[in-house]
Tab-separated table of C-alpha atoms in Angstrom:
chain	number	residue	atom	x	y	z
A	66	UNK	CA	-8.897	2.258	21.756
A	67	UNK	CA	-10.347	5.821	22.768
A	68	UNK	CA	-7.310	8.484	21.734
A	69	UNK	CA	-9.586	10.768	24.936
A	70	UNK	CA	-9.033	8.016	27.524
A	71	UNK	CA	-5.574	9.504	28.639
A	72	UNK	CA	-7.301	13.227	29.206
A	73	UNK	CA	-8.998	11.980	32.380
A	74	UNK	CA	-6.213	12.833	34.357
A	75	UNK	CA	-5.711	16.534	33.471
A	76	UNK	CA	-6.611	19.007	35.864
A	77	UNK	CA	-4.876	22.715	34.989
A	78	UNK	CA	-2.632	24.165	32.908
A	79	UNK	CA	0.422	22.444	34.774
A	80	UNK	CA	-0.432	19.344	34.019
A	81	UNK	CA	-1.178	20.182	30.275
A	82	UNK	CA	2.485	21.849	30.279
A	83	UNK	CA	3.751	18.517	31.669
A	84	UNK	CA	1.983	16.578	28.828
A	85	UNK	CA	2.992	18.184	26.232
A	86	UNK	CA	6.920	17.993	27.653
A	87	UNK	CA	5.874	14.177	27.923
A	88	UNK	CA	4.645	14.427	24.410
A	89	UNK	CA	7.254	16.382	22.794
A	90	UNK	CA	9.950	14.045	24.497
A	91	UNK	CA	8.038	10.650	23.125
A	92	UNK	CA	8.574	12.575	19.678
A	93	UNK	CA	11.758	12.842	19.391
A	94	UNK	CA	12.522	9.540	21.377
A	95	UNK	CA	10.361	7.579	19.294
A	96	UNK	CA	11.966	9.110	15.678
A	97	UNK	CA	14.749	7.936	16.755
A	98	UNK	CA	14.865	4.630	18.013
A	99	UNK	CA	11.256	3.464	16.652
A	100	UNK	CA	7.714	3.281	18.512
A	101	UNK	CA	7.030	-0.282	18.309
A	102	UNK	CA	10.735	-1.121	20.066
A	103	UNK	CA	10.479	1.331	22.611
A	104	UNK	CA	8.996	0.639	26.427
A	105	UNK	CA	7.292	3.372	28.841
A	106	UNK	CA	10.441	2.257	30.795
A	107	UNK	CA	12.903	2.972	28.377
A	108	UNK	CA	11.473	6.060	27.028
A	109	UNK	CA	10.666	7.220	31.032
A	110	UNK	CA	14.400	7.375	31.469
A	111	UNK	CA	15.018	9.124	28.188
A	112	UNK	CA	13.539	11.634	29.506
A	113	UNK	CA	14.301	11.635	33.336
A	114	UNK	CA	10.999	10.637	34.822
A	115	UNK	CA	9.576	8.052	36.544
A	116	UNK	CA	7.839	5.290	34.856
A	117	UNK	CA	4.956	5.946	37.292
A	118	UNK	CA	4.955	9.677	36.874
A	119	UNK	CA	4.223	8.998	33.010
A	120	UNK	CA	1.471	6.404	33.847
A	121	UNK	CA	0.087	9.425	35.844
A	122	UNK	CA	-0.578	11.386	32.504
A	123	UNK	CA	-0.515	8.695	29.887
A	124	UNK	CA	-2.572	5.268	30.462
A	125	UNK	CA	0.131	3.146	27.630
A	126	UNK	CA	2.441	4.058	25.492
A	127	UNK	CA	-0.519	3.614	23.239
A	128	UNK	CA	-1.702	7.028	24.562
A	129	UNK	CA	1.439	8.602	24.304
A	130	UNK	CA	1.576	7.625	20.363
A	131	UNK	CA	-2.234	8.415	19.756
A	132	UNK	CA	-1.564	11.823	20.707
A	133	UNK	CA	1.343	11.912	18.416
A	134	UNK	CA	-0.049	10.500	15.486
A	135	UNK	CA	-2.831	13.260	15.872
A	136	UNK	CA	-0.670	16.143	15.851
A	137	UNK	CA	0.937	14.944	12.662
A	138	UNK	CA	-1.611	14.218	11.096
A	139	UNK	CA	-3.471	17.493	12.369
A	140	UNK	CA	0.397	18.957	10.675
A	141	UNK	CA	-0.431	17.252	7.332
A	142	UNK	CA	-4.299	18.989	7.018
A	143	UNK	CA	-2.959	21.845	7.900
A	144	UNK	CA	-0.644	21.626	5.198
A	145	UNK	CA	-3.670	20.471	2.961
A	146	UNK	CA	-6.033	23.138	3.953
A	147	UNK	CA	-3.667	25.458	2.789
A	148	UNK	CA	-3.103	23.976	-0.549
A	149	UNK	CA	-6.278	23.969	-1.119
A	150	UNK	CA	-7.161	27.419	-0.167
A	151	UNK	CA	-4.734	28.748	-2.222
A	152	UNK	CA	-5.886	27.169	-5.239
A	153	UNK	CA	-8.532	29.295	-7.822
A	154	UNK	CA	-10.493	26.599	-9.321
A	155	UNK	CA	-11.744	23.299	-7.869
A	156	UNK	CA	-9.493	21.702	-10.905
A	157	UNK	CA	-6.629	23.317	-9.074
A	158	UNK	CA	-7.619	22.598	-5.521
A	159	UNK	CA	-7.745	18.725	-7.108
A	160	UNK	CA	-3.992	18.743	-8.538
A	161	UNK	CA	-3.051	20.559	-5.251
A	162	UNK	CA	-4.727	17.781	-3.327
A	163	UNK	CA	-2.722	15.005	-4.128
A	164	UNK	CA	0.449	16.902	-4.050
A	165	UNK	CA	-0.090	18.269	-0.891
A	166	UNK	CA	-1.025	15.299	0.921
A	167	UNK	CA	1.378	13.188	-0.544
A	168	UNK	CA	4.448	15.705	0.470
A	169	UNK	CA	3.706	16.515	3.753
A	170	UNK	CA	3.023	12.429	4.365
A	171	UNK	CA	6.540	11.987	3.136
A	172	UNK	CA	7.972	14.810	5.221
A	173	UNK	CA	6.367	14.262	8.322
A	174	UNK	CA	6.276	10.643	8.408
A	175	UNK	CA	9.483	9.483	6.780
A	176	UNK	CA	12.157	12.571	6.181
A	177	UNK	CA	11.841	14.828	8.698
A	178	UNK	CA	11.459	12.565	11.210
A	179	UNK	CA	10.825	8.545	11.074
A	180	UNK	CA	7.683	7.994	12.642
A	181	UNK	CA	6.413	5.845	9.881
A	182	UNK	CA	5.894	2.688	12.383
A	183	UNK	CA	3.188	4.966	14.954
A	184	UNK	CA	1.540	5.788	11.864
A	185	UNK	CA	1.477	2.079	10.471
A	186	UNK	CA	0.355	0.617	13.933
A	187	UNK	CA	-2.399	3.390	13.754
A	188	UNK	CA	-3.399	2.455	10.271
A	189	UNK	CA	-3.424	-1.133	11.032
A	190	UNK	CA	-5.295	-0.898	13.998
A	191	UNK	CA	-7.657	1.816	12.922
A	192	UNK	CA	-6.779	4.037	15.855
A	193	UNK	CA	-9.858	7.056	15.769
A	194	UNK	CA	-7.477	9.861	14.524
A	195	UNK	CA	-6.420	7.961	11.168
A	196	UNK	CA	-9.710	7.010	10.729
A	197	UNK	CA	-10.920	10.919	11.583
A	198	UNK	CA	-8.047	11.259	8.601
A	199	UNK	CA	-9.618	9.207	6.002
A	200	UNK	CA	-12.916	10.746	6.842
A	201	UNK	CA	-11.937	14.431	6.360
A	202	UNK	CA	-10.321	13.575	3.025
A	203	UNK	CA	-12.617	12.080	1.532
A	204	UNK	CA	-15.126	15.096	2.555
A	205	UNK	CA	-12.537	17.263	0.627
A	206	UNK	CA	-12.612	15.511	-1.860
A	207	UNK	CA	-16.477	15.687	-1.751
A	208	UNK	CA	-16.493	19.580	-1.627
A	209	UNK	CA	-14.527	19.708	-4.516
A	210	UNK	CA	-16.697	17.855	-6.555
A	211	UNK	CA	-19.511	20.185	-5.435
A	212	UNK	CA	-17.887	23.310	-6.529
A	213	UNK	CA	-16.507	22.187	-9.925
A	214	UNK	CA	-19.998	21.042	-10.379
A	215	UNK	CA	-21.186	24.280	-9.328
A	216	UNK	CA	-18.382	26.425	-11.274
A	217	UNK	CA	-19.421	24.431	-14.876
A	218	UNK	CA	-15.335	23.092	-14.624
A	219	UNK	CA	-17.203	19.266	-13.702
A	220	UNK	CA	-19.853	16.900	-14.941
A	221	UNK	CA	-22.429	16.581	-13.380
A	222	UNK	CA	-24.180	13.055	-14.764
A	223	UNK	CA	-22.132	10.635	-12.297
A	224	UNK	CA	-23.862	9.924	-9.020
A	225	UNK	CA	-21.739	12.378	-6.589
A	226	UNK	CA	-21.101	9.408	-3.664
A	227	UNK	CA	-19.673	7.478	-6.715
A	228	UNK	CA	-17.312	9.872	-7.958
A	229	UNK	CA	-16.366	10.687	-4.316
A	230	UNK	CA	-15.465	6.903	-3.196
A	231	UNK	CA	-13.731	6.629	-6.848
A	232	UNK	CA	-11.258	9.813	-6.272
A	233	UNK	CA	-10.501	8.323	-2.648
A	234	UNK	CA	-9.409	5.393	-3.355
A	235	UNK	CA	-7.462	6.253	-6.143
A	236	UNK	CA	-5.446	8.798	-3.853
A	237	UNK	CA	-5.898	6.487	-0.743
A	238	UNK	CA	-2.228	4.422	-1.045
A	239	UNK	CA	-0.968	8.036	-1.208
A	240	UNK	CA	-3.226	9.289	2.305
A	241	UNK	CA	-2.269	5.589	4.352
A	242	UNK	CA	1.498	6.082	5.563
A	243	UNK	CA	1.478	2.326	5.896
A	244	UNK	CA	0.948	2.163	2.352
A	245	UNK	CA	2.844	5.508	1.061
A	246	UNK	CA	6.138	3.902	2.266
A	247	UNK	CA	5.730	1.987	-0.703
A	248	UNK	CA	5.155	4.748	-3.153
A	249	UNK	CA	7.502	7.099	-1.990
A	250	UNK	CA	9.365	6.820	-5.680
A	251	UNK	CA	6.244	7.257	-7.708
A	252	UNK	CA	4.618	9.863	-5.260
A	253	UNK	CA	5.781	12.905	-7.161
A	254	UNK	CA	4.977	11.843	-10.766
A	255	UNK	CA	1.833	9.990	-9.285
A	256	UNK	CA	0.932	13.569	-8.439
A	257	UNK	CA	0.716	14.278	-11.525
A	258	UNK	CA	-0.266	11.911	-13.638
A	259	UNK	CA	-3.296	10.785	-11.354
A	260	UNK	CA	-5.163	14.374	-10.813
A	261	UNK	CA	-5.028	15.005	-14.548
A	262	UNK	CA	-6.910	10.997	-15.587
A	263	UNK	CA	-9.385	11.988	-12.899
A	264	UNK	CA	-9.748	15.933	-14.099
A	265	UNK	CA	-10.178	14.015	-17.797
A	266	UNK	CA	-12.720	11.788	-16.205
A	267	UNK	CA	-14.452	15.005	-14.944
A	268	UNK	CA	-14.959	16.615	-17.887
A	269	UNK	CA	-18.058	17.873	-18.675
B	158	UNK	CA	19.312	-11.971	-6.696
B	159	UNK	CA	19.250	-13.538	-9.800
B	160	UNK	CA	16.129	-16.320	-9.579
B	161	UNK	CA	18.288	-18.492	-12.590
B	162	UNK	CA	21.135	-19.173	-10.324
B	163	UNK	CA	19.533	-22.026	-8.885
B	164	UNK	CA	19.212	-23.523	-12.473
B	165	UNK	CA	23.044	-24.197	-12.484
B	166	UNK	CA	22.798	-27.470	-10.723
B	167	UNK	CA	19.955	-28.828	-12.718
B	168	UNK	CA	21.460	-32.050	-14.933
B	169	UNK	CA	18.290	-34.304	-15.883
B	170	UNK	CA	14.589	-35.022	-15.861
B	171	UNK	CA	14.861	-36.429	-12.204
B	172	UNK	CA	17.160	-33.599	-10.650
B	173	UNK	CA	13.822	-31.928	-12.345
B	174	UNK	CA	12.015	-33.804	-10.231
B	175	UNK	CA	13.509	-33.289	-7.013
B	176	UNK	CA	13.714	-29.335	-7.197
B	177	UNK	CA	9.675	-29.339	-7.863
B	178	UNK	CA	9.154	-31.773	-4.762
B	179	UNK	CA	11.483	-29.449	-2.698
B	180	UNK	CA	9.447	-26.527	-4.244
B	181	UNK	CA	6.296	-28.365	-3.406
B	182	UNK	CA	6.489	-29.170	0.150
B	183	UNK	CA	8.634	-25.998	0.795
B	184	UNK	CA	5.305	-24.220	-0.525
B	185	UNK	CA	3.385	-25.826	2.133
B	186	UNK	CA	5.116	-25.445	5.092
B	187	UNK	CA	5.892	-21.567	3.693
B	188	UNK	CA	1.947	-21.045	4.281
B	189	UNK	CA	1.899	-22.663	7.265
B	190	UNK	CA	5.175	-21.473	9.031
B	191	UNK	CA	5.682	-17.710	6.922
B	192	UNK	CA	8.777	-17.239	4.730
B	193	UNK	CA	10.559	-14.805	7.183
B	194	UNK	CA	10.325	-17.324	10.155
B	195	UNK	CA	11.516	-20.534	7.709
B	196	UNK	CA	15.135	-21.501	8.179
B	197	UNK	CA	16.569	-24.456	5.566
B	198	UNK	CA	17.263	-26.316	8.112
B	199	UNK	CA	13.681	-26.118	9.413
B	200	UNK	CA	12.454	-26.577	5.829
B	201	UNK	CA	14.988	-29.825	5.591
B	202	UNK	CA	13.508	-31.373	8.576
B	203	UNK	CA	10.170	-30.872	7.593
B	204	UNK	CA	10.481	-32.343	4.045
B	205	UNK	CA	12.802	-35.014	5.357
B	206	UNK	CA	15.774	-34.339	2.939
B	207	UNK	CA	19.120	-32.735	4.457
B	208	UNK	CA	20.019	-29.487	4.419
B	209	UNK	CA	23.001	-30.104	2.512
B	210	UNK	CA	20.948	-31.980	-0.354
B	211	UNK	CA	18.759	-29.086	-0.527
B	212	UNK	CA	21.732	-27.153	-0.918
B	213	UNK	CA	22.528	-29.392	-4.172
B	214	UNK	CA	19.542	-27.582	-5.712
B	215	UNK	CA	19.292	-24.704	-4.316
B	216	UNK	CA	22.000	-22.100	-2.946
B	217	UNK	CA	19.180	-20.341	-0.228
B	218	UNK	CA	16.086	-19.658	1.114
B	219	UNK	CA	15.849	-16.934	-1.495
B	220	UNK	CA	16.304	-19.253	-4.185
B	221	UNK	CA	13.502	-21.249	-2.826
B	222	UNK	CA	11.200	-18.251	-2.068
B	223	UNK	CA	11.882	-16.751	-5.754
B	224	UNK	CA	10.450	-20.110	-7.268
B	225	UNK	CA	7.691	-19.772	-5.257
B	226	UNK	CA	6.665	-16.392	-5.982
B	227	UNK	CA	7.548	-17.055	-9.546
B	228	UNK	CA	4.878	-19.628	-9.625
B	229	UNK	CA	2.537	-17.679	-7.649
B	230	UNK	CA	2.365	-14.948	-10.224
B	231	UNK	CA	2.689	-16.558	-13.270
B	232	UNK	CA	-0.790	-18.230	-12.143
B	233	UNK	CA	-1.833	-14.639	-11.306
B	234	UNK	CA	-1.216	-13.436	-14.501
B	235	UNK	CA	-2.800	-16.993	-16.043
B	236	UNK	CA	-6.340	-15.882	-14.391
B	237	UNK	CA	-5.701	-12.606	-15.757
B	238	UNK	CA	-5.050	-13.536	-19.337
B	239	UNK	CA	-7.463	-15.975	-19.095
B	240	UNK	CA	-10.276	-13.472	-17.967
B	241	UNK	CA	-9.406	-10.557	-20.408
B	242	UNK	CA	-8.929	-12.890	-23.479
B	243	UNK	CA	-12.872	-13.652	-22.851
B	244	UNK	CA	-14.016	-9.791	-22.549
B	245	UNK	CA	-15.616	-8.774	-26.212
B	246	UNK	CA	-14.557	-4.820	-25.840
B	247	UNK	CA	-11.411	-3.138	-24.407
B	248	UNK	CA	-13.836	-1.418	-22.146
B	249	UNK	CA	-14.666	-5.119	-20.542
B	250	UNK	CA	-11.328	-5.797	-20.859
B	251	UNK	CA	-10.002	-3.016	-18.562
B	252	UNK	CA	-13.026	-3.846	-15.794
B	253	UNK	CA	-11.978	-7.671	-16.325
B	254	UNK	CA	-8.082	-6.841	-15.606
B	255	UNK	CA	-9.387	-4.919	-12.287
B	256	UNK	CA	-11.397	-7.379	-11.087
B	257	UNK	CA	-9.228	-10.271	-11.945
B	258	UNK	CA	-5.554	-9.059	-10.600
B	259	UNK	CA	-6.977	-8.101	-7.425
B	260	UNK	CA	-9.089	-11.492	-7.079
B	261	UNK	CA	-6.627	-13.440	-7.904
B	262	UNK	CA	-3.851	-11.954	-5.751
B	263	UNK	CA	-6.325	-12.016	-2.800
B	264	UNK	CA	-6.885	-15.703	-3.010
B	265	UNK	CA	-3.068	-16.762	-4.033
B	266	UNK	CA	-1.454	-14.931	-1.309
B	267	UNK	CA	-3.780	-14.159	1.371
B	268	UNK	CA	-6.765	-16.723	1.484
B	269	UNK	CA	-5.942	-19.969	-0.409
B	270	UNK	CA	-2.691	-20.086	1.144
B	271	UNK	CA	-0.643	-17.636	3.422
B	272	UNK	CA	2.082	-16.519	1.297
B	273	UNK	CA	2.165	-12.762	1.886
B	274	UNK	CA	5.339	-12.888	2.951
B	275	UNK	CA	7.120	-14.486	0.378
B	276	UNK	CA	5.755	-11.941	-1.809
B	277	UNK	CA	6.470	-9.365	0.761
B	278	UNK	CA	10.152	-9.616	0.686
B	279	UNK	CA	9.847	-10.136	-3.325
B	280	UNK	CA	8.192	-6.470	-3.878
B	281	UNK	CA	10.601	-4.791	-0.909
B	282	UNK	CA	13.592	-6.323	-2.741
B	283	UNK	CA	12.747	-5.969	-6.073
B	284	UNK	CA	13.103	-9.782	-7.195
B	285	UNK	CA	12.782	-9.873	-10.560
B	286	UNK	CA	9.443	-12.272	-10.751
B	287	UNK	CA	8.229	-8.905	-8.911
B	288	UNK	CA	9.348	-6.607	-11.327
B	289	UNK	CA	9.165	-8.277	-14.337
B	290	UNK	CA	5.235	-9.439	-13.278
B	291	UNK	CA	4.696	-5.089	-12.944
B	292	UNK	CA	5.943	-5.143	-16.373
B	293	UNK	CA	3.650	-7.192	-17.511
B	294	UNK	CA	0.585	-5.493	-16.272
B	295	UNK	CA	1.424	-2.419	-17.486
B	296	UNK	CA	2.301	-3.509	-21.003
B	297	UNK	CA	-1.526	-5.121	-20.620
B	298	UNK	CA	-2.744	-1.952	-19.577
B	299	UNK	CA	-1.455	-0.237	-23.320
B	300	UNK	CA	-2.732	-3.081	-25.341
B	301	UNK	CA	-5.967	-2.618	-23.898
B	302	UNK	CA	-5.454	1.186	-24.397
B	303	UNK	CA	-4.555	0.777	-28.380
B	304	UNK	CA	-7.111	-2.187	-28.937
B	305	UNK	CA	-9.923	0.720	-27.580
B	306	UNK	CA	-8.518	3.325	-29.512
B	307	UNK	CA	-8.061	1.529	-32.913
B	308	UNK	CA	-11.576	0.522	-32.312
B	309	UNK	CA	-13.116	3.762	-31.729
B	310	UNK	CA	-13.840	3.218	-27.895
B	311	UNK	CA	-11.144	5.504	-26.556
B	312	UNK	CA	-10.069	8.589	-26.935
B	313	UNK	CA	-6.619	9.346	-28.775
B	314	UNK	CA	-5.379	12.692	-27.402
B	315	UNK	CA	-3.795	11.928	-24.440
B	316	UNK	CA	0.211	10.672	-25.058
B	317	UNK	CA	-0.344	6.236	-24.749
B	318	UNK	CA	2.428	6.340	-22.526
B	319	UNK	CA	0.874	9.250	-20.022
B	320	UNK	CA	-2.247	7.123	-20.191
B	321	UNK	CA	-0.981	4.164	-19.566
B	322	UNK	CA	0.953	5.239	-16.887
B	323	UNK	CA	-2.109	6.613	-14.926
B	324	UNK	CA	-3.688	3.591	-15.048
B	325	UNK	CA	-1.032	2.051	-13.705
B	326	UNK	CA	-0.446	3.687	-10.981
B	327	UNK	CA	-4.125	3.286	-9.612
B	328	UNK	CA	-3.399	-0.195	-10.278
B	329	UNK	CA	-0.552	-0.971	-8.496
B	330	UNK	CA	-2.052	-0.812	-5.243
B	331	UNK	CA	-3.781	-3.934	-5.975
B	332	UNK	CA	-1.012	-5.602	-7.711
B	333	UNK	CA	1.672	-5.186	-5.294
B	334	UNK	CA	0.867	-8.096	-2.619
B	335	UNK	CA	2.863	-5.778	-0.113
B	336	UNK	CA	0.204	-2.995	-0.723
B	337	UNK	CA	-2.516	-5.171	-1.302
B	338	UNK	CA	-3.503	-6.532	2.285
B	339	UNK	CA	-4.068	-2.963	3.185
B	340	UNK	CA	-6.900	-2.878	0.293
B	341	UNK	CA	-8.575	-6.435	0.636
B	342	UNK	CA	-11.357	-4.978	2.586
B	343	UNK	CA	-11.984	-2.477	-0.645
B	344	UNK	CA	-10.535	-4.294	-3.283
B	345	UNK	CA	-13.971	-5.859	-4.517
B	346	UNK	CA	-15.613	-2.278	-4.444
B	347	UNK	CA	-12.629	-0.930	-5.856
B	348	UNK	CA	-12.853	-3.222	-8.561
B	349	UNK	CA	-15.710	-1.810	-10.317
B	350	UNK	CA	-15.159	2.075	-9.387
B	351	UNK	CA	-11.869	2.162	-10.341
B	352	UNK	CA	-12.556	0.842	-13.814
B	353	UNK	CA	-15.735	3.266	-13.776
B	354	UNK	CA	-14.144	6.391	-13.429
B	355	UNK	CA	-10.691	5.216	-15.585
B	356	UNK	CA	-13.393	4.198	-18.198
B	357	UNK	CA	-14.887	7.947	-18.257
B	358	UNK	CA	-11.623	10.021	-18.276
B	359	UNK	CA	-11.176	7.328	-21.432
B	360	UNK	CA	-14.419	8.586	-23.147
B	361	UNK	CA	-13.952	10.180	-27.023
């Protein structure tokens, strides 16, 4: 599945404005009553357009929930890159890390609105933008290795690919909404608890 | 749930009897079928019994399914005692629990036969095989954690409990069958950096 497919059809700023109504509609219709149980056709008269007019813009309802899933995940880096740039020492940016990503998952798939089944059909199916996700992380998580490394804060001995794929997987059930739903009790203490074994594995 | 209330209707060796055949063939046609999907009366047909004689040993599906699971992870935690009790160092002993839990769940659940859903429904409603199998692993995780310290392996500064609940949390992902068929592509590389980087954040 190409999450680009369903630009094909854009041709000015109209039809981006029409798009994002589309998009902002499917939001809201979809936290509500659920991605996987809703049809084009149901969510076509949500909204008060034809099913075909949709089709005109989005290819599947696949489309429509690619485009979605991107924004919130584009939401949670956002929220990430922040954290991150607000933090003094790579240590810091570390800690800051896993409670960042781990909050704004919560929030954005689960509290503030329930979107959690878009985001576990993308995980499951390995749409481009979760994978984009997991690939950006774990480059974070590489560039923080770098600078603690640099600053003195890190060790250096431990091949850096090896410490990179460690720290990702250990914060991966946190990053995968399919699998934070089931950590949404230990998130907060795994937020701490988790940076500070891996800042003791650091060590110099 | 309470997984003993099906023991109240258990009189003699040959009642015995009966509940493990029921247990037996319900196990099969769980793995072929799924849990979820299973009614008694399917279950019934397929066994040849009647539903109401099932009923005489157990009071529901649940009852069934809790056996099951119970069984399931009791030979989990066999392979896991087994494979530990045969490591010489507490270091060998923490890469053996890795690679065991998540090997073992893997073939019990997802490969040998197709119980994930059983266990499923017995981590999303806290059944008590569930929780008391977490317990468990985690009181593993500080035996391994004072055998290394008392023997000079580990370090002693950070609080047993803090420690050991770190290293369960990065754990969990691979002990939770719910969680665990999101990480059975990476559970065999995960296996051995997992341990790796634990192993130097445990360094004196």
């Amino acid at each position: 599945m190409n999450e680009n497919m369903n630009t094909s059809t854009i041709r000015g700023p109209l039809d981006h404005e029409i798009r994002d109504q589309i998009i902002s509609a499917a939001t809201e219709h979809f936290s509500h009553y659920g991605y996987e149980k809703t049809t084009v056709s149901d969510l076509a008269k949500a909204i008060g357009f034809s099913k075909a007019y949709i089709y005109k813009f989005f290819e599947s309802k696949q489309a429509i929930g690619a485009v979605i899933c991107t924004n919130r995940l584009a939401m949670i880096m956002e929220i990430v890159d922040a954290a991150i740039a607000g933090a003094p020492t790579a240590s810091e940016k570390l800690r800051c890390l896993f409670r960042s990503i781990s909050e704004a998952g919560s929030d954005l798939f689960f509290h503030d609105r329930k979107l959690y089944d878009i985001a576990a059909v993308a995980s499951r199916d390995q749409w481009p933008s979760a994978v984009a996700h997991q690939v950006r992380i774990r480059a974070i998580i590489q560039q923080i290795l770098l600078d603690g490394r640099a600053s003195g804060e890190f060790e250096r001995k431990t091949p850096l690919d090896e410490a990179t794929k460690a720290i990702f997987l250990i914060i991966l059930p946190y990053v995968n909404p399919a699998q934070l739903q089931y950590n949404l009790d230990t998130a907060p203490e795994a937020a701490v608890h988790l940076p500070a074994l891996i800042l003791r594995s650091l060590a110099p």
